[in-house]
mmCIF file of C-alpha atoms in Angstrom:
data_model
loop_
_atom_site.group_PDB
_atom_site.id
_atom_site.type_symbol
_atom_site.label_atom_id
_atom_site.label_comp_id
_atom_site.label_asym_id
_atom_site.label_seq_id
_atom_site.Cartn_x
_atom_site.Cartn_y
_atom_site.Cartn_z
ATOM 1 C CA MET A 863 -0.147 -0.072 -0.035
ATOM 2 C CA THR A 864 1.078 2.945 -0.893
ATOM 3 C CA ALA A 865 0.698 6.806 0.903
ATOM 4 C CA SER A 866 -1.651 7.702 -1.523
ATOM 5 C CA GLU A 867 -4.224 4.645 -0.952
ATOM 6 C CA ILE A 868 -4.307 5.560 2.746
ATOM 7 C CA ILE A 869 -7.631 6.188 3.747
ATOM 8 C CA VAL A 870 -7.859 8.623 6.990
ATOM 9 C CA SER A 871 -11.426 8.446 8.179
ATOM 10 C CA ASN A 872 -13.438 12.200 8.954
ATOM 11 C CA ARG A 873 -12.700 11.584 12.821
ATOM 12 C CA GLU A 874 -9.253 11.237 12.204
ATOM 13 C CA LEU A 875 -8.655 14.277 10.168
ATOM 14 C CA VAL A 876 -11.161 16.349 12.507
ATOM 15 C CA LEU A 877 -8.682 15.406 15.189
ATOM 16 C CA ILE A 878 -5.744 16.278 13.367
ATOM 17 C CA THR A 879 -6.575 19.757 12.139
ATOM 18 C CA LEU A 880 -7.642 20.088 15.595
ATOM 19 C CA GLY A 881 -4.876 19.273 17.361
ATOM 20 C CA GLY A 882 -2.844 21.082 14.638
ATOM 21 C CA LEU A 883 -4.207 24.397 15.572
ATOM 22 C CA PRO A 884 -2.459 27.088 17.651
ATOM 23 C CA MET A 885 -2.308 27.644 21.556
ATOM 24 C CA ASN A 886 -4.626 30.949 20.489
ATOM 25 C CA TRP A 887 -7.308 28.845 19.147
ATOM 26 C CA ASP A 888 -7.684 27.304 22.238
ATOM 27 C CA THR A 889 -11.361 28.177 22.983
ATOM 28 C CA PHE A 890 -12.710 27.370 19.211
ATOM 29 C CA ILE A 891 -11.232 23.720 19.821
ATOM 30 C CA THR A 892 -13.374 23.507 23.088
ATOM 31 C CA THR A 893 -16.081 24.625 21.780
ATOM 32 C CA ILE A 894 -16.222 22.411 18.959
ATOM 33 C CA SER A 895 -15.102 19.376 21.390
ATOM 34 C CA ASN A 896 -18.180 19.894 23.611
ATOM 35 C CA ASN A 897 -21.047 20.473 20.846
ATOM 36 C CA GLY A 898 -22.277 17.021 21.736
ATOM 37 C CA LYS A 899 -22.185 15.897 18.128
ATOM 38 C CA PHE A 900 -18.772 15.016 16.435
ATOM 39 C CA PRO A 901 -18.518 17.141 13.656
ATOM 40 C CA THR A 902 -17.587 16.597 10.243
ATOM 41 C CA PHE A 903 -14.209 17.576 8.572
ATOM 42 C CA ASP A 904 -16.248 20.332 5.970
ATOM 43 C CA GLU A 905 -18.221 22.016 9.204
ATOM 44 C CA ILE A 906 -15.070 22.279 10.701
ATOM 45 C CA LEU A 907 -13.855 24.035 8.054
ATOM 46 C CA SER A 908 -16.718 26.494 7.453
ATOM 47 C CA LYS A 909 -16.400 27.132 11.415
ATOM 48 C CA TYR A 910 -12.733 27.896 11.197
ATOM 49 C CA THR A 911 -13.166 30.000 8.351
ATOM 50 C CA GLN A 912 -15.753 32.132 9.816
ATOM 51 C CA GLU A 913 -13.609 32.094 13.040
ATOM 52 C CA GLU A 914 -11.088 33.297 11.185
ATOM 53 C CA THR A 915 -12.713 36.023 9.715
ATOM 54 C CA ARG A 916 -13.769 36.999 13.019
ATOM 55 C CA MET A 917 -10.852 37.386 14.392
ATOM 56 C CA ILE A 918 -8.957 39.439 11.595
ATOM 57 C CA SER A 919 -12.247 41.642 12.022
ATOM 58 C CA THR A 920 -11.620 41.943 15.694
ATOM 59 C CA ARG A 921 -7.887 42.754 15.240
ATOM 60 C CA ARG A 922 -8.459 46.125 12.646
ATOM 61 C CA THR A 923 -11.190 47.170 14.841
ATOM 62 C CA GLN A 924 -9.012 47.214 18.281
ATOM 63 C CA LYS A 925 -6.430 48.775 15.707
ATOM 64 C CA HIS A 926 -8.435 51.373 14.748
ATOM 65 C CA GLU A 927 -9.714 51.909 18.233
ATOM 66 C CA GLU A 928 -6.156 52.315 19.487
ATOM 67 C CA GLY A 929 -5.623 54.729 16.742
ATOM 68 C CA GLU A 930 -3.461 53.076 14.534
ATOM 69 C CA PRO A 931 -4.374 53.176 10.921
ATOM 70 C CA THR A 932 -6.145 50.733 8.515
ATOM 71 C CA THR A 933 -5.137 49.039 5.686
ATOM 72 C CA PHE A 934 -7.638 51.278 3.955
ATOM 73 C CA ALA A 935 -6.908 54.530 5.917
ATOM 74 C CA THR A 936 -2.892 53.655 4.927
ATOM 75 C CA GLN A 937 -3.696 53.658 1.329
ATOM 76 C CA GLY A 938 -5.973 56.647 1.351
ATOM 77 C CA LYS A 939 -2.756 58.737 2.929
ATOM 78 C CA LYS A 940 -0.221 57.728 0.130
ATOM 79 C CA LYS A 941 -2.335 57.976 -2.803
ATOM 80 C CA LYS A 942 -3.012 61.543 -1.034
ATOM 81 C CA GLU A 943 0.968 62.410 -0.285
ATOM 82 C CA LYS A 944 1.414 61.375 -3.797
ATOM 83 C CA GLU A 945 -0.692 63.772 -5.494
ATOM 84 C CA THR A 946 0.487 66.613 -3.423
ATOM 85 C CA PRO A 947 2.974 68.859 -5.915
#
């Protein structure tokens, strides 16, 4: 049997995926693990994508509230600086 012939079960794939996430994902892992129903890999992928989007949005909001320029604000300033003679 070659490596390309090995079949990984959904359960193994979910456990490997959750086990490979960094420590800042502990809350996500705990929530998934305590859900009661063991998720499919597709469900994990969907929830992971939603959580990652939420985390990115939260970081942007925090930077904006702390007075740090967001990506859009920085890009706008660069354009204005270039246009000014």
